[in-house]
Short mmCIF file of C-alpha atoms and ligand atoms in Angstrom, two decimals:
data_model
loop_
_atom_site.label_atom_id
_atom_site.label_comp_id
_atom_site.label_asym_id
_atom_site.label_seq_id
_atom_site.Cartn_x
_atom_site.Cartn_y
_atom_site.Cartn_z
CA MET A 1 0.00 0.00 0.00
CA ARG A 2 1.36 3.46 -0.86
CA LEU A 3 2.48 5.75 1.96
CA GLU A 4 -0.07 8.49 1.13
CA VAL A 5 -2.96 5.97 1.20
CA LYS A 6 -1.75 4.61 4.55
CA LEU A 7 -1.48 8.12 6.02
CA ALA A 8 -4.96 9.06 4.72
CA LEU A 9 -6.45 5.86 6.19
CA ILE A 10 -4.80 6.40 9.58
CA GLY A 11 -6.09 10.02 9.53
CA ALA A 12 -9.60 8.80 8.61
CA ILE A 13 -9.65 6.19 11.40
CA SER A 14 -8.51 8.70 14.05
CA LYS A 15 -11.10 11.24 12.80
CA LEU A 16 -13.83 8.59 12.86
CA VAL A 17 -12.98 7.73 16.49
CA ILE A 18 -13.06 11.45 17.45
CA PHE A 19 -16.36 11.95 15.57
CA LEU A 20 -17.97 8.96 17.29
CA ILE A 21 -16.89 10.16 20.76
CA LEU A 22 -18.20 13.67 19.97
CA PHE A 23 -21.41 12.21 18.54
CA THR A 24 -22.06 10.16 21.71
CA LEU A 25 -21.33 13.16 23.97
CA VAL A 26 -23.58 15.50 21.95
CA GLN A 27 -26.33 12.87 21.88
CA GLN A 28 -26.21 12.42 25.66
CA THR A 29 -26.18 16.19 26.24
CA ILE A 30 -29.19 16.70 23.93
CA ASP A 31 -31.08 13.88 25.69
CA SER A 32 -30.44 15.25 29.18
CA LEU A 33 -31.22 18.86 28.09
CA ALA A 34 -34.53 17.72 26.55
CA LEU A 35 -35.47 15.87 29.77
CA GLU A 36 -34.44 18.80 31.95
CA HIS A 37 -36.55 21.11 29.81
CA THR A 38 -39.57 18.73 30.02
CA ASP A 39 -39.20 18.40 33.81
CA ARG A 40 -39.08 22.18 34.20
CA ASP A 41 -42.19 22.50 32.06
CA LEU A 42 -43.99 19.83 34.11
CA THR A 43 -43.05 21.57 37.39
CA LYS A 44 -44.46 24.88 36.09
CA LYS A 45 -47.68 23.10 35.12
CA LYS A 46 -47.87 21.50 38.59
CA ASP A 47 -47.48 24.93 40.26
CA LYS A 48 -50.17 26.37 37.99
CA ALA A 49 -52.58 23.47 38.70
CA LEU A 50 -52.04 23.81 42.48
CA SER A 51 -52.65 27.56 42.41
CA ILE A 52 -55.93 27.05 40.45
CA ILE A 53 -57.01 24.36 42.94
CA LYS A 54 -56.21 26.76 45.79
CA LYS A 55 -58.31 29.45 44.14
CA ILE A 56 -61.42 27.50 43.12
CA GLY A 57 -61.25 24.51 45.47
CA ILE A 58 -60.67 20.84 44.81
CA ARG A 59 -64.28 19.76 44.56
CA THR A 60 -64.70 21.35 41.12
CA TYR A 61 -62.25 18.85 39.75
CA LEU A 62 -63.47 15.69 41.38
CA ASP A 63 -65.59 13.28 39.47
CA ALA A 64 -69.22 13.74 40.43
CA GLU A 65 -69.94 10.01 40.27
CA GLN A 66 -66.71 8.56 41.67
CA ASP A 67 -66.09 11.50 43.97
CA SER A 68 -62.37 10.97 43.87
CA VAL A 69 -60.84 11.25 40.37
CA PHE A 70 -60.12 14.00 37.91
CA ALA A 71 -58.56 13.26 34.54
CA SER A 72 -58.00 15.49 31.57
CA TYR A 73 -55.91 15.23 28.41
CA ASN A 74 -55.67 17.55 25.48
CA ILE A 75 -56.97 16.78 22.03
CA LEU A 76 -53.60 15.65 20.63
CA LYS A 77 -53.00 13.37 23.61
CA ASP A 78 -49.56 14.83 24.22
CA GLU A 79 -50.35 16.05 27.72
CA TYR A 80 -52.63 14.84 30.52
CA ILE A 81 -53.37 15.66 34.13
CA THR A 82 -55.01 13.48 36.81
CA ILE A 83 -55.92 14.13 40.43
CA THR A 84 -56.73 11.13 42.58
CA LEU A 85 -57.33 10.51 46.24
CA ASP A 86 -54.21 8.90 47.70
CA PRO A 87 -54.30 8.46 51.45
CA ASP A 88 -51.03 6.39 51.50
CA GLY A 89 -48.78 8.78 49.53
CA LYS A 90 -45.98 10.80 51.11
CA PRO A 91 -47.06 14.42 51.25
CA GLU A 92 -45.15 17.12 49.30
CA GLU A 93 -43.01 14.50 47.55
CA LEU A 94 -42.11 15.38 43.94
CA ALA A 95 -41.09 12.50 41.63
CA PHE A 96 -40.38 12.16 37.91
CA SER A 97 -40.60 8.95 35.91
CA GLN A 98 -40.88 7.68 32.38
CA GLU A 99 -43.75 5.30 31.76
CA ALA A 100 -46.17 4.16 29.07
CA ARG A 101 -49.83 5.16 29.42
CA ILE A 102 -52.86 3.97 27.47
CA ILE A 103 -55.17 6.77 26.41
CA GLU A 104 -58.34 5.77 24.56
CA GLY A 105 -56.83 2.41 23.66
CA GLU A 106 -53.54 3.89 22.35
CA GLU A 107 -50.20 3.49 24.17
CA PHE A 108 -47.89 6.50 24.51
CA ASP A 109 -44.54 7.11 26.25
CA PHE A 110 -44.87 9.85 28.85
CA ARG A 111 -42.54 11.79 31.13
CA ILE A 112 -44.57 11.89 34.32
CA LEU A 113 -44.52 14.27 37.31
CA ASN A 114 -45.99 12.89 40.50
CA TYR A 115 -46.88 15.14 43.47
CA ASN A 116 -48.90 14.49 46.66
CA PHE A 117 -50.65 17.31 48.45
CA LEU A 118 -53.04 17.81 51.38
CA ILE A 119 -56.33 19.67 51.21
CA GLY A 120 -58.12 19.66 54.57
CA HIS A 121 -57.57 16.14 55.88
CA GLN A 122 -57.57 14.48 52.47
CA GLN A 123 -54.42 13.60 50.65
CA TYR A 124 -54.44 13.76 46.83
CA SER A 125 -52.01 12.68 44.17
CA LEU A 126 -51.41 14.97 41.21
CA GLU A 127 -49.98 13.36 38.04
CA ILE A 128 -49.03 15.45 35.01
CA GLY A 129 -47.72 13.64 31.92
CA LYS A 130 -46.04 14.93 28.77
CA ASN A 131 -45.78 12.79 25.67
CA ILE A 132 -42.08 12.23 24.88
CA GLN A 133 -42.64 10.44 21.58
CA MET A 134 -41.65 13.76 20.00
CA ILE A 135 -38.34 13.78 21.86
CA TYR A 136 -37.63 10.20 20.68
CA SER A 137 -38.39 10.97 17.06
CA LEU A 138 -36.36 14.19 17.23
CA ASP A 139 -33.57 12.09 18.70
CA ARG A 140 -33.75 9.59 15.83
CA THR A 141 -33.79 12.37 13.20
CA LEU A 142 -30.83 14.07 14.87
CA LYS A 143 -28.94 10.75 14.89
CA LYS A 144 -29.59 10.21 11.17
CA ILE A 145 -28.50 13.75 10.28
CA SER A 146 -25.36 13.52 12.44
CA ILE A 147 -24.31 10.15 10.94
CA SER A 148 -24.83 11.48 7.38
CA ILE A 149 -22.79 14.61 8.22
CA ILE A 150 -20.03 12.47 9.77
CA LEU A 151 -19.85 10.22 6.69
CA ILE A 152 -19.77 13.16 4.27
CA VAL A 153 -17.11 14.98 6.33
CA LEU A 154 -15.11 11.74 6.56
CA VAL A 155 -15.13 11.15 2.79
CA ILE A 156 -14.21 14.79 2.15
CA THR A 157 -11.33 14.65 4.65
CA ILE A 158 -10.02 11.36 3.21
CA LEU A 159 -10.00 12.86 -0.29
CA PHE A 160 -8.46 16.08 0.98
CA ASP A 161 -5.81 14.17 2.97
CA LEU A 162 -5.01 11.97 -0.03
CA GLY A 163 -4.49 15.04 -2.20
CA THR A 164 -2.40 16.77 0.46
CA TYR A 165 -0.20 13.72 1.12
CA LYS A 166 0.24 13.14 -2.60
CA TYR A 167 1.39 16.74 -2.99
CA LEU A 168 3.70 16.55 0.04
CA LEU A 169 5.18 13.17 -1.00
CA HIS A 170 5.57 14.24 -4.65
CA PRO A 171 9.40 14.60 -4.39
CA LEU A 172 9.64 11.09 -2.93
CA ASN A 173 7.32 9.44 -5.48
CA GLN A 174 8.36 11.33 -8.57
CA MET A 175 12.04 12.04 -8.00
CA ILE A 176 13.65 9.83 -5.36
CA ILE A 177 11.89 6.47 -5.98
CA PRO A 178 12.40 6.51 -9.81
CA LYS A 179 16.11 7.22 -9.13
CA LEU A 180 16.32 4.26 -6.76
CA LYS A 181 14.82 1.97 -9.41
CA THR A 182 17.99 2.43 -11.49
CA VAL A 183 20.30 1.98 -8.52
CA ASP A 184 21.87 -1.23 -9.91
CA ASN A 185 24.30 0.78 -12.03
CA PRO A 186 26.11 3.61 -10.16
CA GLU A 187 27.66 4.78 -13.46
CA SER A 188 24.30 5.71 -14.98
CA PHE A 189 22.73 6.80 -11.66
CA ASP A 190 20.89 10.11 -11.77
CA TYR A 191 22.87 12.40 -9.42
CA THR A 192 20.72 15.50 -9.90
CA GLU A 193 19.55 17.44 -6.83
CA ILE A 194 15.82 17.54 -6.20
CA ASP A 195 13.77 20.70 -6.10
CA SER A 196 11.73 20.48 -2.90
CA SER A 197 10.90 22.74 0.04
CA THR A 198 10.82 19.68 2.35
CA SER A 199 14.29 19.56 3.89
CA ASP A 200 13.94 15.85 4.80
CA PHE A 201 13.59 14.87 1.13
CA VAL A 202 16.50 17.10 0.10
CA TYR A 203 18.61 15.47 2.84
CA LEU A 204 17.51 11.96 1.77
CA ASN A 205 18.34 12.68 -1.87
CA THR A 206 21.74 14.22 -1.05
CA THR A 207 22.61 11.25 1.18
CA ILE A 208 21.63 8.74 -1.54
CA ASN A 209 23.73 10.69 -4.08
CA GLU A 210 26.74 10.70 -1.74
CA LEU A 211 26.31 6.98 -1.06
CA MET A 212 26.13 6.18 -4.76
CA HIS A 213 29.23 8.33 -5.41
CA LYS A 214 31.09 6.28 -2.79
CA VAL A 215 29.84 2.96 -4.23
CA ASN A 216 30.82 4.11 -7.71
CA GLU A 217 34.27 5.11 -6.50
CA ILE A 218 34.78 1.75 -4.76
CA LEU A 219 33.66 -0.18 -7.85
CA LYS A 220 35.93 1.93 -10.08
CA ASN A 221 38.91 1.30 -7.80
CA GLN A 222 38.10 -2.41 -7.71
CA ARG A 223 37.93 -2.57 -11.51
CA LYS A 224 41.15 -0.59 -11.82
CA PHE A 225 42.86 -2.87 -9.28
CA ILE A 226 41.84 -6.04 -11.17
CA GLY A 227 43.02 -4.48 -14.44
CA ASP A 228 46.35 -3.35 -12.94
CA VAL A 229 47.06 -6.67 -11.19
CA SER A 230 46.20 -8.68 -14.31
CA HIS A 231 48.39 -6.42 -16.42
CA GLU A 232 51.33 -6.67 -13.96
CA LEU A 233 51.05 -10.48 -13.81
CA PHE A 234 50.82 -10.95 -17.54
CA THR A 235 54.42 -9.91 -18.36
CA PRO A 236 56.29 -12.10 -15.80
CA ILE A 237 54.15 -15.10 -16.73
CA SER A 238 54.96 -14.61 -20.42
CA VAL A 239 58.67 -14.33 -19.52
CA MET A 240 58.48 -17.55 -17.46
CA GLN A 241 56.74 -19.30 -20.31
CA SER A 242 59.35 -18.37 -22.88
CA LYS A 243 62.13 -19.44 -20.44
CA LEU A 244 60.48 -22.84 -20.03
CA ASP A 245 60.13 -23.05 -23.86
CA ASN A 246 63.87 -22.35 -24.21
CA LEU A 247 64.70 -25.05 -21.67
CA LEU A 248 62.63 -27.58 -23.61
CA VAL A 249 64.14 -26.56 -26.93
CA SER A 250 67.69 -27.05 -25.59
CA GLY A 251 66.94 -30.83 -25.57
CA LYS A 252 69.51 -31.66 -22.87
CA LEU A 253 67.06 -32.41 -20.09
CA PRO A 254 66.22 -35.81 -18.61
CA ALA A 255 62.72 -37.18 -19.46
CA LYS A 256 61.47 -36.70 -15.84
CA THR A 257 62.40 -32.98 -15.89
CA VAL A 258 60.77 -32.52 -19.31
CA GLY A 259 57.51 -33.95 -17.85
CA MET A 260 57.70 -31.53 -14.92
CA ILE A 261 58.32 -28.57 -17.23
CA VAL A 262 55.36 -29.52 -19.45
CA ASP A 263 53.15 -29.67 -16.30
CA GLN A 264 54.37 -26.20 -15.27
CA GLN A 265 53.65 -24.91 -18.77
CA LYS A 266 50.06 -26.20 -18.53
CA GLN A 267 49.62 -24.33 -15.24
CA LEU A 268 51.07 -21.17 -16.79
CA ILE A 269 48.72 -21.43 -19.77
CA ARG A 270 45.77 -21.79 -17.35
CA LEU A 271 46.99 -18.69 -15.47
CA GLN A 272 47.34 -16.80 -18.73
CA HIS A 273 43.76 -17.68 -19.66
CA ILE A 274 42.49 -16.39 -16.32
CA ILE A 275 44.50 -13.17 -16.56
CA LYS A 276 43.34 -12.58 -20.16
CA ALA A 277 39.72 -13.11 -19.10
CA LEU A 278 40.09 -10.74 -16.10
CA LEU A 279 41.77 -8.12 -18.28
CA LEU A 280 38.96 -8.41 -20.83
CA ILE A 281 36.26 -8.00 -18.14
CA SER A 282 38.13 -5.06 -16.63
CA ARG A 283 38.44 -3.32 -20.03
CA ILE A 284 34.75 -3.89 -20.82
CA GLU A 285 33.70 -2.55 -17.42
CA ASN A 286 35.99 0.46 -17.82
CA ASP A 287 34.32 1.29 -21.16
CA GLN A 288 37.51 0.80 -23.14
CA TYR A 289 35.67 -0.52 -26.21
CA SER A 290 33.74 1.39 -28.82
CA LYS A 291 30.24 0.50 -29.98
CA ASN A 292 30.29 1.66 -33.59
CA ASP A 293 30.13 -1.61 -35.51
CA LYS A 294 27.37 -3.07 -37.58
CA VAL A 295 27.43 -6.84 -37.48
CA ASP A 296 25.87 -9.35 -39.84
CA LEU A 297 24.80 -11.90 -37.25
CA HIS A 298 24.43 -14.84 -39.62
CA GLU A 299 27.96 -14.32 -40.92
CA LEU A 300 29.36 -13.91 -37.39
CA VAL A 301 27.81 -17.19 -36.21
CA GLU A 302 29.09 -18.90 -39.37
CA GLU A 303 32.59 -17.76 -38.37
CA ILE A 304 32.12 -19.13 -34.85
CA VAL A 305 30.80 -22.45 -36.21
CA ALA A 306 33.80 -22.73 -38.54
CA ASN A 307 36.23 -22.10 -35.66
CA ILE A 308 34.63 -24.48 -33.18
CA GLU A 309 33.28 -27.24 -35.49
CA GLU A 310 36.25 -29.49 -34.94
CA ARG A 311 35.59 -29.62 -31.20
CA ALA A 312 31.94 -30.45 -31.83
CA HIS A 313 32.84 -33.29 -34.23
CA ILE A 314 34.93 -35.01 -31.54
CA THR A 315 31.81 -35.70 -29.48
CA ASN A 316 29.55 -36.03 -32.50
CA ILE A 317 27.60 -32.85 -31.71
CA THR A 318 25.76 -31.09 -34.53
CA LEU A 319 26.00 -27.31 -34.75
CA GLU A 320 23.32 -25.40 -36.59
CA ASN A 321 23.27 -21.71 -37.50
CA ARG A 322 19.63 -20.75 -37.93
CA ILE A 323 20.13 -16.99 -37.69
CA SER A 324 18.14 -15.33 -40.47
CA LYS A 325 20.30 -14.05 -43.31
CA ASP A 326 19.18 -10.42 -42.96
CA THR A 327 19.63 -10.15 -39.19
CA SER A 328 22.15 -7.56 -38.12
CA LEU A 329 23.13 -5.63 -35.02
CA SER A 330 24.26 -2.02 -35.10
CA ASN A 331 25.99 0.20 -32.53
CA VAL A 332 27.83 -2.78 -31.09
CA ASN A 333 31.40 -3.95 -30.73
CA LYS A 334 31.91 -6.82 -33.19
CA TYR A 335 34.88 -8.31 -31.32
CA LEU A 336 32.89 -8.45 -28.04
CA ILE A 337 29.72 -9.84 -29.70
CA TYR A 338 31.90 -12.55 -31.23
CA ILE A 339 33.29 -13.45 -27.77
CA LEU A 340 29.81 -13.44 -26.21
CA LEU A 341 28.36 -15.86 -28.77
CA PHE A 342 31.55 -17.92 -28.93
CA ASN A 343 31.49 -18.49 -25.16
CA LEU A 344 27.82 -19.52 -25.23
CA VAL A 345 28.31 -21.90 -28.18
CA SER A 346 31.51 -23.24 -26.60
CA ASN A 347 29.63 -23.99 -23.32
CA ALA A 348 26.74 -25.53 -25.28
CA ILE A 349 29.25 -28.00 -26.79
CA LYS A 350 31.25 -28.46 -23.56
CA TYR A 351 28.21 -29.24 -21.40
CA ASN A 352 26.48 -31.44 -23.98
CA LYS A 353 26.11 -35.18 -24.40
CA ALA A 354 27.67 -37.29 -27.17
CA GLY A 355 25.41 -37.04 -30.24
CA GLY A 356 23.71 -33.87 -28.93
CA SER A 357 22.95 -30.73 -30.85
CA VAL A 358 23.44 -26.96 -30.56
CA LEU A 359 21.16 -24.45 -32.26
CA VAL A 360 21.72 -20.71 -32.67
CA TYR A 361 18.69 -18.77 -33.86
CA ASP A 362 17.08 -15.34 -33.68
CA GLU A 363 13.58 -14.17 -32.82
CA GLN A 364 11.84 -10.84 -32.88
CA LYS A 365 10.19 -9.85 -29.60
CA GLU A 366 8.26 -6.60 -29.89
CA SER A 367 11.00 -4.26 -31.12
CA ASN A 368 13.84 -6.22 -29.51
CA LEU A 369 16.01 -8.88 -31.08
CA LEU A 370 16.47 -12.17 -29.26
CA VAL A 371 19.50 -14.32 -30.02
CA VAL A 372 19.15 -17.82 -28.61
CA VAL A 373 21.83 -20.47 -28.05
CA GLU A 374 20.08 -23.75 -27.29
CA ASP A 375 21.52 -27.16 -26.47
CA ASN A 376 20.13 -30.50 -25.38
CA GLY A 377 23.00 -31.20 -23.00
CA ILE A 378 23.33 -31.85 -19.27
CA GLY A 379 21.31 -28.77 -18.21
CA ILE A 380 21.63 -26.70 -15.02
CA ALA A 381 19.93 -27.33 -11.67
CA PRO A 382 17.37 -24.59 -10.81
CA GLU A 383 19.25 -23.64 -7.60
CA ASN A 384 22.41 -22.93 -9.67
CA LEU A 385 20.78 -20.76 -12.32
CA ASP A 386 21.47 -17.54 -10.39
CA LEU A 387 25.08 -18.49 -9.62
CA ILE A 388 26.49 -19.43 -13.02
CA PHE A 389 27.31 -15.80 -13.95
CA ASN A 390 29.41 -15.28 -10.79
CA ARG A 391 33.14 -15.05 -11.33
CA PHE A 392 35.06 -18.33 -10.82
CA LYS A 393 31.77 -20.13 -10.12
CA ARG A 394 31.79 -23.67 -11.48
CA MET A 395 29.18 -26.25 -10.65
CA GLU A 396 30.34 -29.16 -8.51
CA THR A 397 28.91 -31.56 -11.09
CA THR A 398 31.06 -30.01 -13.85
CA LYS A 399 33.89 -32.28 -14.92
CA GLU A 400 34.97 -30.25 -17.97
CA GLU A 401 38.02 -27.97 -18.04
CA GLY A 402 37.33 -24.33 -17.35
CA GLN A 403 38.00 -21.32 -15.13
CA GLY A 404 34.45 -20.26 -14.38
CA LEU A 405 34.91 -16.94 -16.20
CA GLY A 406 33.21 -17.61 -19.56
CA LEU A 407 29.74 -16.56 -18.42
CA SER A 408 31.12 -13.59 -16.40
CA ILE A 409 32.55 -12.31 -19.68
CA VAL A 410 29.19 -12.97 -21.41
CA SER A 411 27.39 -11.02 -18.67
CA SER A 412 29.83 -8.05 -18.84
CA ILE A 413 29.50 -7.87 -22.65
CA ALA A 414 25.70 -8.02 -22.44
CA ASP A 415 25.68 -5.22 -19.80
CA PHE A 416 28.05 -3.17 -21.96
CA HIS A 417 25.50 -3.37 -24.81
CA ASP A 418 22.47 -2.85 -22.52
CA ALA A 419 21.33 -6.35 -23.44
CA THR A 420 19.74 -8.75 -20.96
CA ILE A 421 20.33 -12.49 -20.54
CA GLU A 422 17.72 -15.06 -19.62
CA VAL A 423 18.54 -18.71 -18.96
CA LYS A 424 16.02 -21.53 -19.18
CA SER A 425 17.31 -24.96 -18.28
CA HIS A 426 16.23 -28.40 -17.10
CA PRO A 427 18.80 -30.85 -15.74
CA GLY A 428 19.26 -33.73 -18.18
CA GLU A 429 17.27 -32.00 -20.94
CA GLY A 430 19.38 -29.00 -21.96
CA SER A 431 19.73 -25.23 -21.67
CA LYS A 432 18.64 -22.13 -23.51
CA PHE A 433 20.60 -18.83 -23.21
CA ILE A 434 18.50 -15.96 -24.55
CA ILE A 435 20.18 -12.58 -25.19
CA CYS A 436 17.76 -9.71 -25.67
CA PHE A 437 19.28 -6.80 -27.64
CA PRO A 438 17.47 -3.48 -27.27
CA PHE A 439 15.66 -1.72 -30.07
CA ASN A 440 18.42 0.81 -30.86
CA GLN A 441 20.85 -1.99 -31.74
CA THR A 442 18.54 -3.70 -34.17
CA VAL A 443 17.88 -0.76 -36.50
P1 ADP B 501 33.43 -22.62 -17.21
O1 ADP B 501 32.75 -23.14 -18.45
O2 ADP B 501 34.80 -22.19 -17.45
O3 ADP B 501 33.25 -23.50 -16.04
P2 ADP B 501 31.44 -20.57 -17.34
O4 ADP B 501 31.38 -19.24 -16.63
O5 ADP B 501 31.40 -20.54 -18.82
O6 ADP B 501 32.71 -21.29 -16.78
O7 ADP B 501 30.22 -21.44 -16.82
C1 ADP B 501 29.95 -21.52 -15.44
C2 ADP B 501 29.22 -22.81 -15.15
O8 ADP B 501 27.91 -22.79 -15.71
C3 ADP B 501 29.88 -24.02 -15.76
O9 ADP B 501 30.87 -24.53 -14.89
C4 ADP B 501 28.72 -24.98 -15.97
O10 ADP B 501 28.51 -25.72 -14.78
C5 ADP B 501 27.52 -24.07 -16.15
N1 ADP B 501 27.13 -23.96 -17.59
C6 ADP B 501 27.42 -22.96 -18.44
N2 ADP B 501 26.86 -23.17 -19.66
C7 ADP B 501 26.18 -24.33 -19.56
C8 ADP B 501 25.37 -25.12 -20.48
N3 ADP B 501 25.17 -24.71 -21.75
N4 ADP B 501 24.84 -26.25 -20.01
C9 ADP B 501 25.05 -26.66 -18.75
N5 ADP B 501 25.78 -25.99 -17.85
C10 ADP B 501 26.35 -24.84 -18.23
#
């Protein structure tokens, strides 16, 4: 979930809680105010009734037949008054209650005032009731209105908050995050400063830039170191090799010594291969190659097939160049593209089975060109697929000769040309190395 949505939701939840607390408080206050008001009204009516009774006497109100009861209610049945004889009641006691009363067969909720008073030696009970149905329905209407207002205000605040957070987080979403998406290559990292009035974002951006500068510097130094060391080692190894050659040519050595020298030479050749590979990777990574060539891919693969065919024949492996005749790559380095495809074809032969086959073909994918090297050899275990491009990484199951640098070179050359590599493989069934060249190299 995006940060602005999270912030807006948290804001909405906290507002909802505050609204609900306020709503409950307001509701309770309205209820108690309405009751207070009704009680005051009932008390006034009681005082008025008592003063009339004092003036004109109680007998006027008593029922002629029953001689004890007076009852009156208004036409809308929202108020009534009764006076009854009540010898057991406590005199002068004022009480309020809420009860239902049936008037002419209809039940109503009333707020009731009860008051006992003495006239002569008789004690009477005065009851005045006020219909509170009105208060209930007003209460319900108020509740409905309040909930609607709360919901509308809530939706408006969520939308407002979303807009505000989006605006405030704009530098993060539109400037810093897109930069971080290209963080895998410090060389092409976007080091521009961001234009924001939020100092935290400016600080974050500056810190990321500084960090990337440091990472870039470290990687540069590492590449330079590998290049320098490889270069320094190359000369003494070549000197040692020619000295060993001279010793062999002299022909005066015993057979045992000749065997030892040949072994040493093999080790030196292996070392030379490693140093050459490291030097090549270092030069590619230090951008020491141009990308101005146009390459006829079919022809290039033909060249590779011609150079490697002999090796394939030894294990009876068929090599097939199915690259279309008109397929070409532009803005590339021909020498490096040759090495890339040569290494892939060489591996496809090396890690194949006797009688297997290797196919090289091209495919168009949207505007990109795919070059595929496919074999039906030993395949690669899924857990090793991510490791094979690491330097000096060789699978434990691999018995063939090698230094574990062939695919590192392939990966550096692909990066250099902004191409991507995908590997599909099943152990025992074979492997497919798919190089995807971008649009600008296929026109
Ligand atoms: P090397 O071939 O010198 O060992 P690479 O970098 O070319 O080094 O390859 C690394 C590893 O990837 C190899 O040791 C091998 O296990 C595996 N590998 C590469 N290509 C293939 C392939 N076509 N089929 C099966 N395994 C392969």
